[in-house]
């Protein structure tokens, strides 16, 4: 089974604010504040607005946020959850729409095996209990990009429940202390994505693209165990990693949303349970859709889909058609290494700092890049880490490129680091070579080194002559050194390097200069 | 009457009728149910005319032996469809498609490569099954407005076509199959062919009523009334209905036909525009049990496009000949003896029980204690699913769309108000009420529990050794339209589904078999309910019963007389029926 089955799409978030009572360690003010503490967020299926038991007056006390999340991860599968239409990003509008997706009357859903496997795999990775029997339900609401008038989801009995997501972040002065936190996973459910509405305000038209309608989603519901946007963002990032995801997440949405809810509550408003999306242009979250005021989804069992039954090795019926059954134990065996384990291994194997292991994993493809460089170079892991995390990543970030788009291949970097390792070039020359490689003109590091004459000057005599010439040319600096200015020698070193076109090892230059100055 | 060659233009290429038989079915000449095609009373070559009165199996044999060609048969049926247009049985007549299919079929027969029993056989399909390239309306403005033409065939339609059947057209129904009279569709009510039968007319004359005959036509029952009328009036040999609460069996009983509702999960629902997904089953309407078995044999089996169909392979249906019923146990559910049951139906019911008993079968009274909750339970489940299923009709992807465009919501509202009739809107409204969060437990969940109890009633009875249940299909024979519409759709549906709808709740196979004519000369059918997936056993027993009762064939020559007088310019129509 291909490991990267899942990709995260716009996370819908669920927020709840708990007013913490007076004895709480969170207390920072008012002694007799609101005493209701509601830490449990609304479930994914909740329809009621979240209202605290007692509305506080403005400024009377402070609020502590609890953050729960509903994350919708688009399942990467060839076809949709209940139809044979292909799943492709950026296909021409309405080109991937089956009769079922367009809700033609008489069409029926047929469950996609791959999507079920993806859900089971995710459930296992998140330490969930996999329900051997799960059910599908219809969730009704009218919206132009929901052709059937309902979404098929798993409200009553989802495929996986009661898991946990362990996420860690680096804290402390040098970000060297790793802190582990756990968010409970309430449930994971399979459901359909909706289509897209494109509003043409000019002509007051709405255009509907159903390519996405019916694509399989995993809704991962995290209990409100996170206390700030950063925690939530870290948890989402960790989940993304676990899902071998592609997209990026908008961490700044988190704090904005908490503030919005605080303002709302302090102004006497009520927080409605709604899906909001982050608008990066406006810098705020906006309601994703008008869910018809007080929404009642009128849930109903989906009559066209029998209960979804899963098996383990023990319960697998004898002679069952392997195409018709899903064996949880088999999927468990195929689980790939999870990011926490990978990070642990990196620290163990390469003596890497924990924070570096995080960075390597956080960028998609970066770890693989690192490992490929490691395979081909004799350079120290520390050196490789530094080059990958500082130089390569810096260049990528600057140009806003993904690792896969890097013009410098792992082999090229490995070769470059080999040259450096055997002291054929200086570090600064290496940087220069890297820049050349980045321009991607099809040259190998060795070619660049020889063309640009970047080899380290091995000729001691020639170097001594150059040093001599520099000293001759800058008597004032020499005087400064002799007067005891310790920094002046650096200036001389720099001048020598300049005339050597940075090809000489600064330590060697220093040695020569010191010798000469002492004489 | 003279056979008028000059008016034969609609019957181009038609083989001249040579026999001298005067009626649609030669009087008492043919053993309708069991004759293999032996030369009929009219000589070596059977005429198309006698063919029409025959069963599917007989005509299939005649096709194989070359006594008749698919094109002849097709044209004959088309001409009858035209003549009986006033019955309003068809919404769409797919003449061109049928003729083309007939041509293809003819080629196959010439090569000796017929596809099977259904090759060249004219069939009709209720207009709530999707038919590729042929408009499908559900008798609703919602789909009819823009002329919804499905891009795909329902699995059952495809299976029939794959067997070479000729699709004559799409038959009338109550809007979205919601009704029990075939009176509440946008195309108007279907008239029961028995209204024009010799049998019924003679009885009426005896009573010397001088009412206007035309205003006293009878309903077909429903909601598959168009399909029932189509088969009953000899426009085709079999028709598909749908059965959610009795919609196939009820009109079958009123039109003197065999109406089969197979086990839920035996026949694919893919392409059937749903009423209640958890109860809908494609139904089969034929003139005899054998024919129903043939069609079921073609339709049954797993469909990858319908996850609720059974996975097990279905063997071809060949009904064994049952001669000895002494090992059978027939259950008579005592709860079905309701006060509303007409005395005539009641006495035929007990006569049937006696028949089994006299032939050695064990006939016992059984109890289905939750029967009385069935209707109200059905109402909740049905309307809830209806509310959900109808949500897709919003005017965006297909079907009717209103002119209002101030907002999407306003467009939805007006579209749905204009597209659905009162019955549909009423069911959507109550369904949504039952599904509201605050009502869900009290209504929907409770109804589901009751449904389970009802299903368990049947399990208990069948586990006690009962092979089939014998019940009435309807409370009485068909009533005149004017009588029928005195009650509203909901009341009628609740009354008329009383004996049939529990089988849908339990997913059991059930078949209505015509038994006898009432004092008024109208058909009365009885129902057999079998164990889940024992459809073949059920049909075997039904066939034995059918053979015993020898239900008379409808005599329609008067209908055709009327046609010719009513439709002056269609006089030529009578050609096919009289000579």
mmCIF file of C-alpha atoms in Angstrom, chain B residues 377-574:
data_model
loop_
_atom_site.group_PDB
_atom_site.id
_atom_site.type_symbol
_atom_site.label_atom_id
_atom_site.label_comp_id
_atom_site.label_asym_id
_atom_site.label_seq_id
_atom_site.Cartn_x
_atom_site.Cartn_y
_atom_site.Cartn_z
ATOM 1 C CA UNK B 377 -44.776 3.006 10.960
ATOM 2 C CA UNK B 378 -44.600 2.932 7.180
ATOM 3 C CA UNK B 379 -45.828 6.495 7.050
ATOM 4 C CA UNK B 380 -42.972 7.768 9.208
ATOM 5 C CA UNK B 381 -40.246 5.796 7.437
ATOM 6 C CA UNK B 382 -41.605 6.493 3.991
ATOM 7 C CA UNK B 383 -41.988 10.236 4.399
ATOM 8 C CA UNK B 384 -38.579 10.532 6.065
ATOM 9 C CA UNK B 385 -36.817 8.845 3.192
ATOM 10 C CA UNK B 386 -38.923 10.795 0.733
ATOM 11 C CA UNK B 387 -37.872 14.065 2.362
ATOM 12 C CA UNK B 388 -34.275 13.009 1.966
ATOM 13 C CA UNK B 389 -34.513 11.573 -1.529
ATOM 14 C CA UNK B 390 -36.377 14.550 -2.902
ATOM 15 C CA UNK B 391 -33.745 16.985 -1.620
ATOM 16 C CA UNK B 392 -31.773 16.556 -4.826
ATOM 17 C CA UNK B 393 -34.522 18.070 -6.926
ATOM 18 C CA UNK B 394 -33.420 21.647 -6.587
ATOM 19 C CA UNK B 395 -33.485 22.754 -10.189
ATOM 20 C CA UNK B 396 -29.725 23.007 -10.483
ATOM 21 C CA UNK B 397 -28.451 19.874 -12.133
ATOM 22 C CA UNK B 398 -31.529 18.707 -14.013
ATOM 23 C CA UNK B 399 -35.272 18.973 -14.178
ATOM 24 C CA UNK B 400 -37.526 21.930 -13.635
ATOM 25 C CA UNK B 401 -36.138 25.290 -12.609
ATOM 26 C CA UNK B 402 -38.301 28.286 -11.862
ATOM 27 C CA UNK B 403 -37.690 31.753 -13.265
ATOM 28 C CA UNK B 404 -37.035 33.326 -9.911
ATOM 29 C CA UNK B 405 -33.377 34.226 -9.458
ATOM 30 C CA UNK B 406 -33.264 36.714 -6.610
ATOM 31 C CA UNK B 407 -31.382 34.207 -4.498
ATOM 32 C CA UNK B 408 -30.453 30.554 -4.533
ATOM 33 C CA UNK B 409 -32.856 29.884 -1.660
ATOM 34 C CA UNK B 410 -35.753 31.602 -3.400
ATOM 35 C CA UNK B 411 -34.982 29.646 -6.539
ATOM 36 C CA UNK B 412 -35.008 26.356 -4.596
ATOM 37 C CA UNK B 413 -38.294 27.165 -2.934
ATOM 38 C CA UNK B 414 -40.138 28.197 -6.061
ATOM 39 C CA UNK B 415 -38.687 25.355 -8.108
ATOM 40 C CA UNK B 416 -39.829 22.794 -5.614
ATOM 41 C CA UNK B 417 -43.219 24.367 -5.161
ATOM 42 C CA UNK B 418 -43.799 24.348 -8.896
ATOM 43 C CA UNK B 419 -42.216 20.974 -9.534
ATOM 44 C CA UNK B 420 -43.903 18.777 -6.937
ATOM 45 C CA UNK B 421 -47.582 18.134 -6.454
ATOM 46 C CA UNK B 422 -49.346 18.402 -3.115
ATOM 47 C CA UNK B 423 -48.835 14.754 -2.280
ATOM 48 C CA UNK B 424 -45.077 14.903 -2.722
ATOM 49 C CA UNK B 425 -44.770 18.218 -0.920
ATOM 50 C CA UNK B 426 -46.901 16.921 1.931
ATOM 51 C CA UNK B 427 -44.688 13.873 2.360
ATOM 52 C CA UNK B 428 -41.521 15.978 2.229
ATOM 53 C CA UNK B 429 -42.928 18.228 4.901
ATOM 54 C CA UNK B 430 -43.874 15.454 7.282
ATOM 55 C CA UNK B 431 -40.661 13.572 6.588
ATOM 56 C CA UNK B 432 -38.560 16.568 7.510
ATOM 57 C CA UNK B 433 -40.620 16.992 10.632
ATOM 58 C CA UNK B 434 -39.895 13.410 11.699
ATOM 59 C CA UNK B 435 -36.177 13.856 11.040
ATOM 60 C CA UNK B 436 -35.818 17.002 13.117
ATOM 61 C CA UNK B 437 -33.386 16.474 15.941
ATOM 62 C CA UNK B 438 -36.086 16.926 18.548
ATOM 63 C CA UNK B 439 -38.405 14.418 16.857
ATOM 64 C CA UNK B 440 -35.966 11.859 15.570
ATOM 65 C CA UNK B 441 -36.061 9.571 18.596
ATOM 66 C CA UNK B 442 -39.811 9.770 19.018
ATOM 67 C CA UNK B 443 -40.678 9.104 15.423
ATOM 68 C CA UNK B 444 -37.958 7.783 13.173
ATOM 69 C CA UNK B 445 -36.149 5.604 15.671
ATOM 70 C CA UNK B 446 -39.403 4.344 17.090
ATOM 71 C CA UNK B 447 -40.690 3.506 13.628
ATOM 72 C CA UNK B 448 -37.491 1.626 12.901
ATOM 73 C CA UNK B 449 -37.999 -0.407 16.034
ATOM 74 C CA UNK B 450 -41.556 -1.191 15.060
ATOM 75 C CA UNK B 451 -40.327 -2.159 11.625
ATOM 76 C CA UNK B 452 -37.998 -4.634 13.262
ATOM 77 C CA UNK B 453 -40.883 -6.076 15.265
ATOM 78 C CA UNK B 454 -42.956 -6.432 12.113
ATOM 79 C CA UNK B 455 -40.104 -8.197 10.339
ATOM 80 C CA UNK B 456 -39.648 -10.433 13.366
ATOM 81 C CA UNK B 457 -43.335 -11.389 13.225
ATOM 82 C CA UNK B 458 -42.696 -12.927 9.826
ATOM 83 C CA UNK B 459 -39.508 -14.645 10.963
ATOM 84 C CA UNK B 460 -41.402 -16.223 13.857
ATOM 85 C CA UNK B 461 -44.155 -17.465 11.590
ATOM 86 C CA UNK B 462 -41.795 -18.880 8.979
ATOM 87 C CA UNK B 463 -39.659 -20.470 11.681
ATOM 88 C CA UNK B 464 -42.747 -22.251 12.951
ATOM 89 C CA UNK B 465 -42.883 -24.223 9.725
ATOM 90 C CA UNK B 466 -45.107 -22.087 7.533
ATOM 91 C CA UNK B 467 -44.012 -22.134 3.890
ATOM 92 C CA UNK B 468 -46.038 -19.243 2.566
ATOM 93 C CA UNK B 469 -48.650 -16.864 3.826
ATOM 94 C CA UNK B 470 -51.897 -16.508 1.949
ATOM 95 C CA UNK B 471 -53.604 -13.128 2.231
ATOM 96 C CA UNK B 472 -55.804 -10.796 0.228
ATOM 97 C CA UNK B 473 -53.946 -8.287 -1.934
ATOM 98 C CA UNK B 474 -56.555 -5.548 -1.770
ATOM 99 C CA UNK B 475 -59.622 -4.793 0.288
ATOM 100 C CA UNK B 476 -61.928 -5.030 -2.696
ATOM 101 C CA UNK B 477 -61.985 -5.013 -6.462
ATOM 102 C CA UNK B 478 -61.157 -1.860 -8.386
ATOM 103 C CA UNK B 479 -63.428 1.087 -7.710
ATOM 104 C CA UNK B 480 -64.582 3.786 -10.118
ATOM 105 C CA UNK B 481 -62.387 6.843 -10.321
ATOM 106 C CA UNK B 482 -65.181 9.093 -9.103
ATOM 107 C CA UNK B 483 -65.445 6.929 -6.022
ATOM 108 C CA UNK B 484 -61.715 6.726 -5.477
ATOM 109 C CA UNK B 485 -61.022 10.444 -5.431
ATOM 110 C CA UNK B 486 -63.513 11.041 -2.659
ATOM 111 C CA UNK B 487 -60.674 10.295 -0.276
ATOM 112 C CA UNK B 488 -57.317 11.996 -0.387
ATOM 113 C CA UNK B 489 -54.117 10.301 -1.464
ATOM 114 C CA UNK B 490 -52.872 9.736 2.054
ATOM 115 C CA UNK B 491 -56.041 8.076 3.279
ATOM 116 C CA UNK B 492 -56.204 5.941 0.155
ATOM 117 C CA UNK B 493 -52.586 4.881 0.387
ATOM 118 C CA UNK B 494 -52.999 3.969 4.029
ATOM 119 C CA UNK B 495 -56.078 1.871 3.266
ATOM 120 C CA UNK B 496 -54.900 0.247 0.102
ATOM 121 C CA UNK B 497 -51.438 -0.783 1.247
ATOM 122 C CA UNK B 498 -52.747 -2.536 4.317
ATOM 123 C CA UNK B 499 -52.087 -6.112 3.157
ATOM 124 C CA UNK B 500 -49.074 -5.460 0.978
ATOM 125 C CA UNK B 501 -46.818 -3.071 2.773
ATOM 126 C CA UNK B 502 -45.629 -5.294 5.618
ATOM 127 C CA UNK B 503 -43.791 -7.457 3.079
ATOM 128 C CA UNK B 504 -41.812 -4.369 2.075
ATOM 129 C CA UNK B 505 -41.002 -3.607 5.687
ATOM 130 C CA UNK B 506 -39.642 -7.117 6.070
ATOM 131 C CA UNK B 507 -38.046 -7.329 2.615
ATOM 132 C CA UNK B 508 -39.971 -10.505 1.793
ATOM 133 C CA UNK B 509 -40.993 -11.732 -1.644
ATOM 134 C CA UNK B 510 -44.714 -11.484 -2.337
ATOM 135 C CA UNK B 511 -46.855 -12.113 -5.345
ATOM 136 C CA UNK B 512 -50.435 -11.273 -6.205
ATOM 137 C CA UNK B 513 -52.193 -13.882 -8.311
ATOM 138 C CA UNK B 514 -55.592 -13.221 -9.875
ATOM 139 C CA UNK B 515 -58.121 -15.710 -8.540
ATOM 140 C CA UNK B 516 -61.565 -14.950 -9.861
ATOM 141 C CA UNK B 517 -63.927 -12.277 -11.020
ATOM 142 C CA UNK B 518 -66.137 -10.521 -8.536
ATOM 143 C CA UNK B 519 -69.887 -10.314 -8.884
ATOM 144 C CA UNK B 520 -69.286 -7.173 -10.850
ATOM 145 C CA UNK B 521 -67.041 -9.034 -13.237
ATOM 146 C CA UNK B 522 -63.829 -7.508 -11.922
ATOM 147 C CA UNK B 523 -60.621 -9.308 -11.012
ATOM 148 C CA UNK B 524 -59.737 -10.142 -7.450
ATOM 149 C CA UNK B 525 -56.228 -11.210 -6.573
ATOM 150 C CA UNK B 526 -54.784 -12.971 -3.587
ATOM 151 C CA UNK B 527 -51.318 -12.542 -2.234
ATOM 152 C CA UNK B 528 -48.677 -15.082 -1.306
ATOM 153 C CA UNK B 529 -45.818 -13.948 0.931
ATOM 154 C CA UNK B 530 -42.731 -16.125 1.113
ATOM 155 C CA UNK B 531 -39.513 -16.425 3.053
ATOM 156 C CA UNK B 532 -36.760 -13.975 2.180
ATOM 157 C CA UNK B 533 -34.936 -15.079 -0.965
ATOM 158 C CA UNK B 534 -37.268 -18.013 -1.454
ATOM 159 C CA UNK B 535 -38.792 -16.297 -4.466
ATOM 160 C CA UNK B 536 -38.635 -19.431 -6.545
ATOM 161 C CA UNK B 537 -40.473 -21.493 -3.982
ATOM 162 C CA UNK B 538 -43.059 -18.745 -3.689
ATOM 163 C CA UNK B 539 -43.622 -18.664 -7.430
ATOM 164 C CA UNK B 540 -43.869 -22.432 -7.594
ATOM 165 C CA UNK B 541 -46.732 -22.379 -5.144
ATOM 166 C CA UNK B 542 -48.300 -19.393 -6.894
ATOM 167 C CA UNK B 543 -48.212 -21.270 -10.175
ATOM 168 C CA UNK B 544 -49.908 -24.281 -8.687
ATOM 169 C CA UNK B 545 -52.630 -22.003 -7.379
ATOM 170 C CA UNK B 546 -52.921 -20.206 -10.700
ATOM 171 C CA UNK B 547 -53.437 -23.503 -12.455
ATOM 172 C CA UNK B 548 -56.188 -24.496 -10.056
ATOM 173 C CA UNK B 549 -58.197 -21.305 -10.281
ATOM 174 C CA UNK B 550 -58.108 -20.813 -14.061
ATOM 175 C CA UNK B 551 -58.651 -17.097 -13.936
ATOM 176 C CA UNK B 552 -60.490 -15.934 -17.067
ATOM 177 C CA UNK B 553 -58.825 -13.875 -19.743
ATOM 178 C CA UNK B 554 -59.953 -10.301 -20.157
ATOM 179 C CA UNK B 555 -62.288 -9.894 -23.107
ATOM 180 C CA UNK B 556 -61.632 -6.584 -24.624
ATOM 181 C CA UNK B 557 -63.433 -6.533 -27.919
ATOM 182 C CA UNK B 558 -65.960 -4.098 -26.519
ATOM 183 C CA UNK B 559 -63.175 -1.836 -25.497
ATOM 184 C CA UNK B 560 -62.007 -1.802 -29.022
ATOM 185 C CA UNK B 561 -65.534 -1.199 -30.291
ATOM 186 C CA UNK B 562 -65.680 1.756 -28.043
ATOM 187 C CA UNK B 563 -62.398 2.952 -29.229
ATOM 188 C CA UNK B 564 -63.520 2.970 -32.735
ATOM 189 C CA UNK B 565 -66.623 4.883 -31.888
ATOM 190 C CA UNK B 566 -64.934 7.229 -29.505
ATOM 191 C CA UNK B 567 -62.062 7.900 -31.813
ATOM 192 C CA UNK B 568 -63.732 8.096 -35.177
ATOM 193 C CA UNK B 569 -60.578 8.798 -37.055
ATOM 194 C CA UNK B 570 -58.903 5.853 -35.492
ATOM 195 C CA UNK B 571 -61.332 3.341 -36.844
ATOM 196 C CA UNK B 572 -58.569 1.542 -38.527
ATOM 197 C CA UNK B 573 -57.436 0.599 -35.130
ATOM 198 C CA UNK B 574 -60.117 -1.970 -34.830
#
